[in-house]
mmCIF file of C-alpha atoms in Angstrom:
data_model
loop_
_atom_site.group_PDB
_atom_site.id
_atom_site.type_symbol
_atom_site.label_atom_id
_atom_site.label_comp_id
_atom_site.label_asym_id
_atom_site.label_seq_id
_atom_site.Cartn_x
_atom_site.Cartn_y
_atom_site.Cartn_z
ATOM 1 C CA ASP A 27 67.252 128.957 88.948
ATOM 2 C CA SER A 28 63.434 129.175 88.952
ATOM 3 C CA ALA A 29 63.487 130.626 92.501
ATOM 4 C CA ALA A 30 66.031 133.295 91.472
ATOM 5 C CA HIS A 31 68.742 131.694 93.613
ATOM 6 C CA PRO A 32 72.241 131.771 92.102
ATOM 7 C CA LEU A 33 73.485 128.477 90.718
ATOM 8 C CA PHE A 34 76.915 129.957 89.934
ATOM 9 C CA SER A 35 78.721 133.101 90.983
ATOM 10 C CA ALA A 36 82.319 134.324 90.890
ATOM 11 C CA ARG A 37 84.229 137.449 91.828
ATOM 12 C CA ARG A 38 85.876 137.518 88.411
ATOM 13 C CA VAL A 39 85.764 135.403 85.240
ATOM 14 C CA ARG A 40 88.366 135.787 82.507
ATOM 15 C CA LEU A 41 88.221 133.805 79.273
ATOM 16 C CA ARG A 42 89.819 133.707 75.858
ATOM 17 C CA TYR A 43 87.913 132.202 72.952
ATOM 18 C CA ALA A 44 88.643 131.391 69.306
ATOM 19 C CA PHE A 45 86.994 134.064 67.180
ATOM 20 C CA ARG A 46 87.373 132.233 63.869
ATOM 21 C CA ALA A 47 85.692 129.128 65.283
ATOM 22 C CA ALA A 48 82.806 131.282 66.496
ATOM 23 C CA LEU A 49 82.221 132.458 62.922
ATOM 24 C CA HIS A 50 81.616 128.808 62.037
ATOM 25 C CA ARG A 51 79.158 128.366 64.946
ATOM 26 C CA ARG A 52 81.677 126.515 67.085
ATOM 27 C CA ILE A 53 82.384 127.477 70.686
ATOM 28 C CA VAL A 54 86.080 127.035 71.482
ATOM 29 C CA ILE A 55 87.261 128.439 74.795
ATOM 30 C CA GLU A 56 91.042 128.442 74.838
ATOM 31 C CA SER A 57 91.416 129.471 78.489
ATOM 32 C CA LEU A 58 89.094 130.147 81.416
ATOM 33 C CA VAL A 59 90.089 131.564 84.803
ATOM 34 C CA LEU A 60 87.534 131.538 87.645
ATOM 35 C CA ASP A 61 88.354 133.650 90.682
ATOM 36 C CA THR A 62 86.480 132.637 93.878
ATOM 37 C CA PRO A 63 83.711 130.746 92.066
ATOM 38 C CA SER A 64 80.786 129.270 93.992
ATOM 39 C CA MET A 65 78.485 126.594 92.610
ATOM 40 C CA LEU A 66 75.346 125.230 94.250
ATOM 41 C CA PHE A 67 73.536 122.057 93.168
ATOM 42 C CA ASP A 68 70.280 122.013 95.102
ATOM 43 C CA LYS A 69 67.360 119.574 95.016
ATOM 44 C CA GLN A 70 64.610 120.457 97.450
ATOM 45 C CA PRO A 71 62.276 117.670 98.659
ATOM 46 C CA GLY A 72 59.676 117.002 95.978
ATOM 47 C CA ALA A 73 61.337 119.343 93.473
ATOM 48 C CA ARG A 74 63.768 119.124 90.564
ATOM 49 C CA TRP A 75 67.449 119.968 90.670
ATOM 50 C CA ASN A 76 67.998 123.724 90.463
ATOM 51 C CA PHE A 77 70.090 123.412 87.293
ATOM 52 C CA GLN A 78 67.245 121.608 85.487
ATOM 53 C CA ALA A 79 65.305 124.870 85.433
ATOM 54 C CA LEU A 80 68.034 126.303 83.193
ATOM 55 C CA MET A 81 67.805 123.456 80.683
ATOM 56 C CA ARG A 82 64.771 124.534 78.706
ATOM 57 C CA PRO A 83 64.158 122.914 75.318
ATOM 58 C CA SER A 84 64.681 125.131 72.305
ATOM 59 C CA GLY A 85 61.118 124.654 71.100
ATOM 60 C CA ALA A 86 62.217 123.606 67.620
ATOM 61 C CA PRO A 87 61.217 120.054 66.678
ATOM 62 C CA ALA A 88 64.155 117.662 66.521
ATOM 63 C CA THR A 89 64.819 115.974 63.171
ATOM 64 C CA ASP A 90 67.256 113.251 62.261
ATOM 65 C CA THR A 91 68.400 115.204 59.211
ATOM 66 C CA ALA A 92 69.170 118.456 61.039
ATOM 67 C CA PRO A 93 72.914 118.942 61.531
ATOM 68 C CA ARG A 94 74.053 118.693 65.106
ATOM 69 C CA ARG A 95 76.134 121.499 66.497
ATOM 70 C CA PRO A 96 79.354 120.191 68.063
ATOM 71 C CA PRO A 97 79.613 120.637 71.830
ATOM 72 C CA PRO A 98 81.733 123.466 73.203
ATOM 73 C CA GLU A 99 85.457 122.853 73.426
ATOM 74 C CA LEU A 100 87.070 123.924 76.672
ATOM 75 C CA SER A 101 90.712 123.898 77.714
ATOM 76 C CA ASN A 102 93.124 125.446 80.209
ATOM 77 C CA VAL A 103 90.639 125.981 83.037
ATOM 78 C CA THR A 104 92.038 127.492 86.245
ATOM 79 C CA ILE A 105 90.101 127.749 89.512
ATOM 80 C CA HIS A 106 91.184 129.912 92.449
ATOM 81 C CA SER A 107 89.566 129.557 95.898
ATOM 82 C CA GLY A 108 86.396 127.906 94.693
ATOM 83 C CA GLN A 109 83.589 126.221 96.583
ATOM 84 C CA PHE A 110 80.945 123.664 95.661
ATOM 85 C CA ILE A 111 77.833 122.808 97.688
ATOM 86 C CA TRP A 112 75.674 119.767 96.985
ATOM 87 C CA ARG A 113 72.243 119.598 98.642
ATOM 88 C CA ARG A 114 70.002 116.594 98.067
ATOM 89 C CA PRO A 115 66.838 115.285 99.746
ATOM 90 C CA TRP A 116 67.123 112.867 102.659
ATOM 91 C CA HIS A 117 64.454 110.837 104.394
ATOM 92 C CA PRO A 118 64.499 107.917 106.828
ATOM 93 C CA ASP A 119 63.750 104.407 105.622
ATOM 94 C CA SER A 120 60.055 104.283 104.733
ATOM 95 C CA ALA A 121 59.872 100.680 106.002
ATOM 96 C CA LEU A 122 60.566 101.786 109.600
ATOM 97 C CA PRO A 123 57.665 102.106 112.044
ATOM 98 C CA ALA A 124 56.767 105.616 113.141
ATOM 99 C CA ASP A 125 58.713 105.581 116.406
ATOM 100 C CA ARG A 126 61.883 104.314 114.729
ATOM 101 C CA ARG A 127 61.500 106.866 111.928
ATOM 102 C CA ASP A 128 61.366 109.613 114.540
ATOM 103 C CA ALA A 129 64.470 108.161 116.203
ATOM 104 C CA ALA A 130 66.284 108.037 112.844
ATOM 105 C CA ILE A 131 65.433 111.695 112.200
ATOM 106 C CA ALA A 132 66.603 112.711 115.663
ATOM 107 C CA ALA A 133 69.868 110.804 115.165
ATOM 108 C CA ALA A 134 70.442 112.418 111.735
ATOM 109 C CA LEU A 135 69.907 115.903 113.176
ATOM 110 C CA GLY A 136 71.837 115.217 116.394
ATOM 111 C CA ALA A 137 75.115 116.827 117.361
ATOM 112 C CA THR A 138 77.012 113.531 117.111
ATOM 113 C CA ALA A 139 75.815 112.630 113.598
ATOM 114 C CA ARG A 140 78.604 112.405 111.030
ATOM 115 C CA SER A 141 76.508 113.353 107.994
ATOM 116 C CA ARG A 142 75.383 116.970 107.731
ATOM 117 C CA THR A 143 71.567 116.856 107.623
ATOM 118 C CA GLU A 144 69.334 119.931 107.733
ATOM 119 C CA ARG A 145 65.624 120.449 108.122
ATOM 120 C CA VAL A 146 64.173 122.359 105.129
ATOM 121 C CA PRO A 147 60.644 123.156 103.940
ATOM 122 C CA GLY A 148 59.007 119.892 102.988
ATOM 123 C CA GLY A 149 61.539 117.584 104.631
ATOM 124 C CA PHE A 150 65.282 117.218 105.049
ATOM 125 C CA GLN A 151 68.464 117.592 103.008
ATOM 126 C CA ARG A 152 71.942 116.084 103.154
ATOM 127 C CA VAL A 153 74.617 118.713 102.531
ATOM 128 C CA LEU A 154 78.111 118.113 101.126
ATOM 129 C CA TYR A 155 80.541 121.018 101.191
ATOM 130 C CA TYR A 156 83.816 121.410 99.250
ATOM 131 C CA HIS A 157 85.843 124.591 99.590
ATOM 132 C CA ASP A 158 89.271 126.188 99.152
ATOM 133 C CA ILE A 159 89.356 124.570 95.715
ATOM 134 C CA ASP A 160 92.364 125.357 93.542
ATOM 135 C CA ALA A 161 92.609 123.472 90.268
ATOM 136 C CA SER A 162 94.251 123.325 86.863
ATOM 137 C CA LEU A 163 92.255 121.482 84.194
ATOM 138 C CA PRO A 164 94.098 121.346 80.856
ATOM 139 C CA GLU A 165 91.177 119.747 79.037
ATOM 140 C CA VAL A 166 87.416 119.444 79.507
ATOM 141 C CA ARG A 167 85.854 117.335 76.750
ATOM 142 C CA LEU A 168 82.066 117.192 76.690
ATOM 143 C CA ALA A 169 80.193 114.073 75.621
ATOM 144 C CA GLN A 170 79.843 113.572 71.878
ATOM 145 C CA ALA A 171 79.128 110.712 69.469
ATOM 146 C CA GLY A 172 79.104 108.038 72.152
ATOM 147 C CA ARG A 173 82.191 109.348 73.928
ATOM 148 C CA PRO A 174 81.834 110.249 77.624
ATOM 149 C CA THR A 175 82.561 113.603 79.148
ATOM 150 C CA ALA A 176 86.205 113.711 80.280
ATOM 151 C CA VAL A 177 87.928 116.149 82.644
ATOM 152 C CA ARG A 178 91.718 115.962 82.838
ATOM 153 C CA ILE A 179 93.038 117.188 86.185
ATOM 154 C CA ALA A 180 96.653 118.324 86.213
ATOM 155 C CA ALA A 181 96.474 119.697 89.762
ATOM 156 C CA LEU A 182 93.746 120.026 92.364
ATOM 157 C CA SER A 183 93.703 120.793 96.074
ATOM 158 C CA MET A 184 90.744 121.389 98.386
ATOM 159 C CA LEU A 185 89.135 120.834 101.751
ATOM 160 C CA ALA A 186 86.286 118.348 101.361
ATOM 161 C CA GLU A 187 83.518 118.008 103.936
ATOM 162 C CA PRO A 188 81.168 115.192 102.933
ATOM 163 C CA TYR A 189 80.519 114.917 106.694
ATOM 164 C CA HIS A 190 80.884 117.207 109.676
ATOM 165 C CA PRO A 191 84.537 118.141 110.387
ATOM 166 C CA PRO A 192 87.263 117.001 110.382
ATOM 167 C CA ALA A 193 87.587 117.667 106.676
ATOM 168 C CA ILE A 194 89.501 115.726 104.032
ATOM 169 C CA ASP A 195 92.640 117.770 103.395
ATOM 170 C CA ILE A 196 93.477 116.999 99.766
ATOM 171 C CA ARG A 197 96.862 118.509 98.968
ATOM 172 C CA SER A 198 97.057 117.126 95.414
ATOM 173 C CA LEU A 199 94.783 115.158 93.092
ATOM 174 C CA VAL A 200 95.837 114.187 89.571
ATOM 175 C CA GLY A 201 93.917 112.069 87.080
ATOM 176 C CA THR A 202 91.070 112.035 84.570
ATOM 177 C CA LEU A 203 87.380 111.858 85.421
ATOM 178 C CA TYR A 204 84.867 110.396 82.982
ATOM 179 C CA ALA A 205 81.096 110.745 83.076
ATOM 180 C CA SER A 206 78.222 109.285 81.109
ATOM 181 C CA LYS A 207 74.462 109.207 81.585
ATOM 182 C CA ASP A 208 74.685 106.323 84.042
ATOM 183 C CA SER A 209 78.023 106.614 85.869
ATOM 184 C CA LEU A 210 81.128 108.546 86.882
ATOM 185 C CA TRP A 211 84.517 106.806 86.829
ATOM 186 C CA TRP A 212 88.285 107.264 86.948
ATOM 187 C CA THR A 213 91.411 105.149 86.555
ATOM 188 C CA GLY A 214 94.909 105.607 87.910
ATOM 189 C CA ALA A 215 94.105 108.707 89.947
ATOM 190 C CA ARG A 216 96.784 109.860 92.415
ATOM 191 C CA MET A 217 95.923 111.691 95.623
ATOM 192 C CA VAL A 218 98.205 113.242 98.242
ATOM 193 C CA LEU A 219 96.976 113.950 101.772
ATOM 194 C CA PRO A 220 99.156 115.581 104.452
ATOM 195 C CA ALA A 221 100.960 112.315 105.297
ATOM 196 C CA SER A 222 99.407 109.781 102.882
ATOM 197 C CA ARG A 223 99.749 108.761 99.243
ATOM 198 C CA VAL A 224 96.765 107.024 97.631
ATOM 199 C CA THR A 225 96.266 105.713 94.089
ATOM 200 C CA GLY A 226 93.250 103.997 92.668
ATOM 201 C CA ASP A 227 90.329 103.438 90.341
ATOM 202 C CA GLY A 228 86.618 103.783 90.911
ATOM 203 C CA ARG A 229 83.147 103.908 89.437
ATOM 204 C CA ILE A 230 80.019 105.479 90.897
ATOM 205 C CA GLY A 231 76.793 104.416 89.241
ATOM 206 C CA PHE A 232 73.870 106.815 89.142
ATOM 207 C CA ASN A 233 70.353 105.832 90.213
ATOM 208 C CA ARG A 234 71.749 103.322 92.723
ATOM 209 C CA SER A 235 73.405 101.235 90.025
ATOM 210 C CA GLY A 236 76.427 100.426 92.165
ATOM 211 C CA VAL A 237 79.793 101.638 93.407
ATOM 212 C CA THR A 238 83.260 100.101 92.998
ATOM 213 C CA LEU A 239 86.506 101.372 94.506
ATOM 214 C CA HIS A 240 90.069 100.113 94.420
ATOM 215 C CA LEU A 241 92.495 102.181 96.488
ATOM 216 C CA ALA A 242 96.093 101.506 97.474
ATOM 217 C CA GLY A 243 97.743 103.556 100.185
ATOM 218 C CA ALA A 244 101.493 103.560 100.850
ATOM 219 C CA PRO A 245 102.020 105.219 103.155
ATOM 220 C CA VAL A 246 98.728 105.961 104.895
ATOM 221 C CA ALA A 247 98.478 108.006 108.088
ATOM 222 C CA LEU A 248 95.550 107.372 110.400
ATOM 223 C CA ALA A 249 95.256 111.094 111.099
ATOM 224 C CA ASP A 250 94.418 111.732 107.430
ATOM 225 C CA PHE A 251 91.322 109.528 107.719
ATOM 226 C CA ARG A 252 89.792 110.898 110.892
ATOM 227 C CA TRP A 253 87.037 112.332 108.670
ATOM 228 C CA LEU A 254 85.724 108.754 108.538
ATOM 229 C CA ASN A 255 85.903 108.324 112.304
ATOM 230 C CA PRO A 256 86.942 111.296 114.484
ATOM 231 C CA ARG A 257 87.921 108.897 117.295
ATOM 232 C CA MET A 258 90.619 107.347 115.137
ATOM 233 C CA PRO A 259 94.112 107.812 116.635
ATOM 234 C CA ALA A 260 96.041 110.871 115.523
ATOM 235 C CA GLU A 261 99.264 108.854 115.356
ATOM 236 C CA GLY A 262 100.200 105.762 113.394
ATOM 237 C CA GLY A 263 99.655 104.366 109.922
ATOM 238 C CA GLY A 264 101.286 102.035 107.429
ATOM 239 C CA ARG A 265 100.012 100.578 104.172
ATOM 240 C CA LEU A 266 96.942 98.778 102.837
ATOM 241 C CA VAL A 267 94.824 98.062 99.761
ATOM 242 C CA TYR A 268 91.091 98.745 100.033
ATOM 243 C CA ASP A 269 88.350 97.467 97.712
ATOM 244 C CA MET A 270 84.633 98.184 97.914
ATOM 245 C CA ARG A 271 81.876 96.810 95.699
ATOM 246 C CA VAL A 272 78.248 97.776 96.233
ATOM 247 C CA HIS A 273 75.547 96.572 93.861
ATOM 248 C CA GLY A 274 71.907 95.882 94.496
ATOM 249 C CA ASP A 275 71.447 94.237 97.891
ATOM 250 C CA THR A 276 75.117 93.249 98.285
ATOM 251 C CA ALA A 277 78.036 95.256 99.670
ATOM 252 C CA GLU A 278 81.540 93.778 99.873
ATOM 253 C CA TYR A 279 84.548 95.347 101.592
ATOM 254 C CA THR A 280 88.135 94.095 101.370
ATOM 255 C CA VAL A 281 91.311 95.145 103.140
ATOM 256 C CA ALA A 282 94.435 93.448 101.753
ATOM 257 C CA ASN A 283 98.164 93.571 102.416
ATOM 258 C CA ALA A 284 97.516 95.625 105.533
ATOM 259 C CA ASP A 285 100.408 96.582 107.788
ATOM 260 C CA LEU A 286 99.246 99.236 110.246
ATOM 261 C CA ARG A 287 100.941 100.473 113.419
ATOM 262 C CA SER A 288 99.836 102.839 116.151
ATOM 263 C CA GLY A 289 101.827 103.318 119.315
ATOM 264 C CA GLY A 290 103.178 99.871 120.091
ATOM 265 C CA ALA A 291 100.328 98.010 118.370
ATOM 266 C CA THR A 292 100.463 96.349 114.945
ATOM 267 C CA VAL A 293 97.766 94.862 112.710
ATOM 268 C CA GLU A 294 98.698 92.823 109.641
ATOM 269 C CA GLY A 295 96.742 90.702 107.194
ATOM 270 C CA ASP A 296 93.724 90.544 104.886
ATOM 271 C CA ALA A 297 89.949 90.465 105.353
ATOM 272 C CA THR A 298 86.865 90.475 103.138
ATOM 273 C CA ILE A 299 83.399 91.012 104.591
ATOM 274 C CA ALA A 300 80.154 90.986 102.592
ATOM 275 C CA ARG A 301 76.704 92.125 103.679
ATOM 276 C CA ILE A 302 73.625 90.954 101.788
ATOM 277 C CA HIS A 303 70.427 92.807 102.674
ATOM 278 C CA PRO A 304 67.404 91.803 100.561
ATOM 279 C CA ALA A 305 64.599 94.344 100.498
ATOM 280 C CA ALA A 306 62.122 91.836 101.919
ATOM 281 C CA GLY A 307 64.395 89.839 104.218
ATOM 282 C CA ARG A 308 66.968 89.901 106.976
ATOM 283 C CA SER A 309 70.542 90.872 106.264
ATOM 284 C CA THR A 310 73.328 88.293 106.137
ATOM 285 C CA VAL A 311 76.995 88.886 106.898
ATOM 286 C CA LEU A 312 79.650 86.724 105.237
ATOM 287 C CA VAL A 313 83.325 86.602 106.098
ATOM 288 C CA ARG A 314 84.974 85.732 102.782
ATOM 289 C CA GLY A 315 88.409 85.024 104.125
ATOM 290 C CA ALA A 316 89.978 86.892 107.023
ATOM 291 C CA ASP A 317 93.556 86.257 108.137
ATOM 292 C CA VAL A 318 94.791 88.781 110.694
ATOM 293 C CA THR A 319 97.798 88.934 113.024
ATOM 294 C CA VAL A 320 97.901 91.494 115.832
ATOM 295 C CA SER A 321 100.493 92.489 118.398
ATOM 296 C CA ARG A 322 99.866 94.567 121.513
ATOM 297 C CA LEU A 323 96.424 95.623 120.269
ATOM 298 C CA SER A 324 94.580 97.156 123.221
ATOM 299 C CA THR A 325 90.808 97.019 123.581
ATOM 300 C CA GLU A 326 90.827 100.827 123.805
ATOM 301 C CA LEU A 327 92.592 101.170 120.449
ATOM 302 C CA LEU A 328 90.377 98.496 118.875
ATOM 303 C CA HIS A 329 87.251 100.367 119.938
ATOM 304 C CA ARG A 330 88.655 103.633 118.552
ATOM 305 C CA LEU A 331 89.385 101.960 115.215
ATOM 306 C CA VAL A 332 86.041 100.087 115.080
ATOM 307 C CA PRO A 333 83.538 101.856 117.362
ATOM 308 C CA SER A 334 80.870 99.181 116.776
ATOM 309 C CA VAL A 335 83.045 96.574 118.541
ATOM 310 C CA ALA A 336 82.137 96.423 122.241
ATOM 311 C CA ILE A 337 84.485 94.419 124.485
ATOM 312 C CA PRO A 338 83.450 94.242 128.163
ATOM 313 C CA ARG A 339 86.999 93.634 129.457
ATOM 314 C CA ARG A 340 90.020 95.924 129.219
ATOM 315 C CA GLY A 341 93.269 94.409 128.043
ATOM 316 C CA VAL A 342 95.649 93.675 125.181
ATOM 317 C CA PHE A 343 95.355 91.143 122.320
ATOM 318 C CA ASP A 344 98.205 89.295 120.601
ATOM 319 C CA ARG A 345 98.656 86.550 117.974
ATOM 320 C CA HIS A 346 96.573 85.372 115.009
ATOM 321 C CA VAL A 347 93.066 84.438 113.841
ATOM 322 C CA ALA A 348 91.630 83.244 110.503
ATOM 323 C CA MET A 349 87.894 83.050 109.708
ATOM 324 C CA ASP A 350 85.708 82.152 106.749
ATOM 325 C CA GLY A 351 81.970 81.657 106.242
ATOM 326 C CA SER A 352 78.648 83.107 107.335
ATOM 327 C CA LEU A 353 78.001 84.140 110.922
ATOM 328 C CA ASP A 354 75.793 81.095 111.488
ATOM 329 C CA SER A 355 78.533 78.755 110.203
ATOM 330 C CA LEU A 356 81.883 80.457 110.691
ATOM 331 C CA ARG A 357 85.044 78.404 110.314
ATOM 332 C CA VAL A 358 87.660 79.581 112.797
ATOM 333 C CA ASP A 359 91.370 78.825 113.160
ATOM 334 C CA GLY A 360 92.964 81.013 115.791
ATOM 335 C CA ASP A 361 95.557 81.352 118.501
ATOM 336 C CA VAL A 362 94.746 84.378 120.676
ATOM 337 C CA ARG A 363 96.355 85.716 123.820
ATOM 338 C CA PHE A 364 94.520 88.289 125.923
ATOM 339 C CA ALA A 365 96.204 90.096 128.797
ATOM 340 C CA ASP A 366 93.246 91.135 130.956
ATOM 341 C CA ALA A 367 94.097 94.337 132.837
ATOM 342 C CA ARG A 368 92.531 92.945 136.049
ATOM 343 C CA ALA A 369 92.546 89.156 135.776
ATOM 344 C CA GLY A 370 95.843 88.314 134.070
ATOM 345 C CA THR A 371 96.757 86.599 130.806
ATOM 346 C CA SER A 372 94.676 83.969 128.970
ATOM 347 C CA ARG A 373 95.599 82.070 125.833
ATOM 348 C CA LEU A 374 93.077 80.218 123.694
ATOM 349 C CA THR A 375 93.445 78.230 120.478
ATOM 350 C CA ALA A 376 90.358 77.297 118.479
ATOM 351 C CA ARG A 377 89.761 75.276 115.333
ATOM 352 C CA GLY A 378 86.328 74.340 114.024
ATOM 353 C CA VAL A 379 82.949 75.853 113.124
ATOM 354 C CA VAL A 380 80.883 78.153 115.315
ATOM 355 C CA GLY A 381 77.470 79.725 114.829
ATOM 356 C CA LEU A 382 77.097 83.249 116.187
ATOM 357 C CA THR A 383 73.513 84.075 115.171
ATOM 358 C CA GLY A 384 70.292 82.851 116.715
ATOM 359 C CA GLY A 385 71.035 79.993 119.061
ATOM 360 C CA ARG A 386 74.787 79.556 119.464
ATOM 361 C CA SER A 387 76.148 76.367 117.883
ATOM 362 C CA VAL A 388 79.437 74.547 117.355
ATOM 363 C CA ARG A 389 80.607 71.834 114.977
ATOM 364 C CA ASP A 390 83.811 69.836 115.305
ATOM 365 C CA LEU A 391 85.299 72.575 117.480
ATOM 366 C CA ASP A 392 88.610 71.943 119.192
ATOM 367 C CA LEU A 393 89.566 74.382 121.983
ATOM 368 C CA ARG A 394 92.742 74.518 124.031
ATOM 369 C CA LEU A 395 92.908 76.635 127.171
ATOM 370 C CA LEU A 396 96.517 77.568 127.869
ATOM 371 C CA PRO A 397 95.200 78.745 130.420
ATOM 372 C CA LEU A 398 91.865 80.602 130.610
ATOM 373 C CA GLN A 399 91.388 83.182 133.357
ATOM 374 C CA LEU A 400 87.939 82.488 134.821
ATOM 375 C CA ALA A 401 87.539 86.118 135.900
ATOM 376 C CA THR A 402 87.899 87.146 132.248
ATOM 377 C CA LEU A 403 85.229 84.605 131.260
ATOM 378 C CA SER A 404 82.741 85.646 133.948
ATOM 379 C CA GLY A 405 83.438 89.348 133.381
ATOM 380 C CA ALA A 406 82.777 89.005 129.645
ATOM 381 C CA ALA A 407 79.562 87.052 130.285
ATOM 382 C CA GLY A 408 78.214 89.743 132.629
ATOM 383 C CA ALA A 409 75.170 88.740 134.661
ATOM 384 C CA ARG A 410 74.924 85.370 132.903
ATOM 385 C CA LEU A 411 77.695 83.932 135.122
ATOM 386 C CA PRO A 412 78.524 84.451 138.799
ATOM 387 C CA PRO A 413 81.948 85.930 139.649
ATOM 388 C CA LEU A 414 84.683 83.317 139.154
ATOM 389 C CA ARG A 415 88.341 83.166 140.098
ATOM 390 C CA GLY A 416 91.284 80.959 139.206
ATOM 391 C CA THR A 417 92.355 79.442 135.896
ATOM 392 C CA VAL A 418 91.449 76.452 133.763
ATOM 393 C CA THR A 419 93.961 74.616 131.599
ATOM 394 C CA GLY A 420 92.827 71.859 129.290
ATOM 395 C CA ARG A 421 91.214 70.827 126.046
ATOM 396 C CA LEU A 422 87.590 70.878 124.902
ATOM 397 C CA HIS A 423 86.201 69.151 121.828
ATOM 398 C CA ALA A 424 82.591 69.992 121.016
ATOM 399 C CA ASP A 425 80.276 68.879 118.207
ATOM 400 C CA GLY A 426 76.668 69.967 118.459
ATOM 401 C CA ALA A 427 75.364 69.027 121.897
ATOM 402 C CA ARG A 428 78.260 66.644 122.604
ATOM 403 C CA ALA A 429 81.425 67.820 124.315
ATOM 404 C CA LEU A 430 84.500 66.187 125.772
ATOM 405 C CA PHE A 431 86.476 68.353 128.175
ATOM 406 C CA GLN A 432 89.780 67.409 129.681
ATOM 407 C CA ARG A 433 90.950 70.017 132.144
ATOM 408 C CA GLU A 434 93.323 70.760 134.973
ATOM 409 C CA ARG A 435 91.808 73.175 137.483
ATOM 410 C CA ARG A 436 93.869 75.442 139.752
#
């Protein structure tokens, strides 16, 4: 590139080209073997991508009547032990005040950060690292006459590190990738991890134009996805379908047909959650249909699966809950049993509407306590309630500020 840093290197390159096509000003590479290739895409803060320095215009004025040379034709590409490094600028949200910007930088550079962020001259970079790449690409078709670039993958394996380890151990990837000026997409790709099989489609839009993913895993092993969350259990798995749609200020995530097991715990059901975050407003979370059944799900396992969930009591959940709506008007229909490790077992059924943001609110909410351990209630409330003992069995109907409670106290 312009700084004399290598964009591409390899221990050995072997190619076979069509000589007759070359006489007619066509580039046809019939086979290409890359031994230990290394490719670096690097964009320093405030600078262009390193490969842009190699794309100098020819200097000849373009004319509509000049014949266009066809793009190179490339087939039978083989890669042995390759690596690819992607370095792009990173900066904290410019809308944050100075102290929070400093905190965001410290968190990004901290030892517990998942993303690999490095301090460089002029700012910071996010680094993605892919290595031990072995691939067979029967056809690479470059864009021409409105057709996108297409790369057919017959076999590919690699260790991918979009974050700090653990890496994604891809044993096999088969499919076709397409690319245009505004997006990268694929359909019907098949991926094999050590104990998982995943198929799916996806599209990644450039310049923040959106991302869509549809992935189906059967089976899936939790250990294969510890790159997302290193605290995820090393045992267990099952099946699920995952969809993600991100566009503009809206991100929607769906898990469907889930049947996951770890140890003695099971989680089954479907859930869709959307987050809307306008640039000039507060974010909103919508639950667009969640219907989940759990059995022997411990608070420890739940926190390992979803670290953002904080539960002040230790115990085990069972039974079923369904939810729909925004967090300030969430319709709930549930029957939950919680075996508190210290206080004993509570069972609660709920049907109605609750508001969880701002001031708490209820509407036409029917609760049944079958029973409720008061120590669990006071322990979950922390300092807001004094220590309580005993149980309450009864029924509560609440609507706004009005409530009718029929109970039997022990």
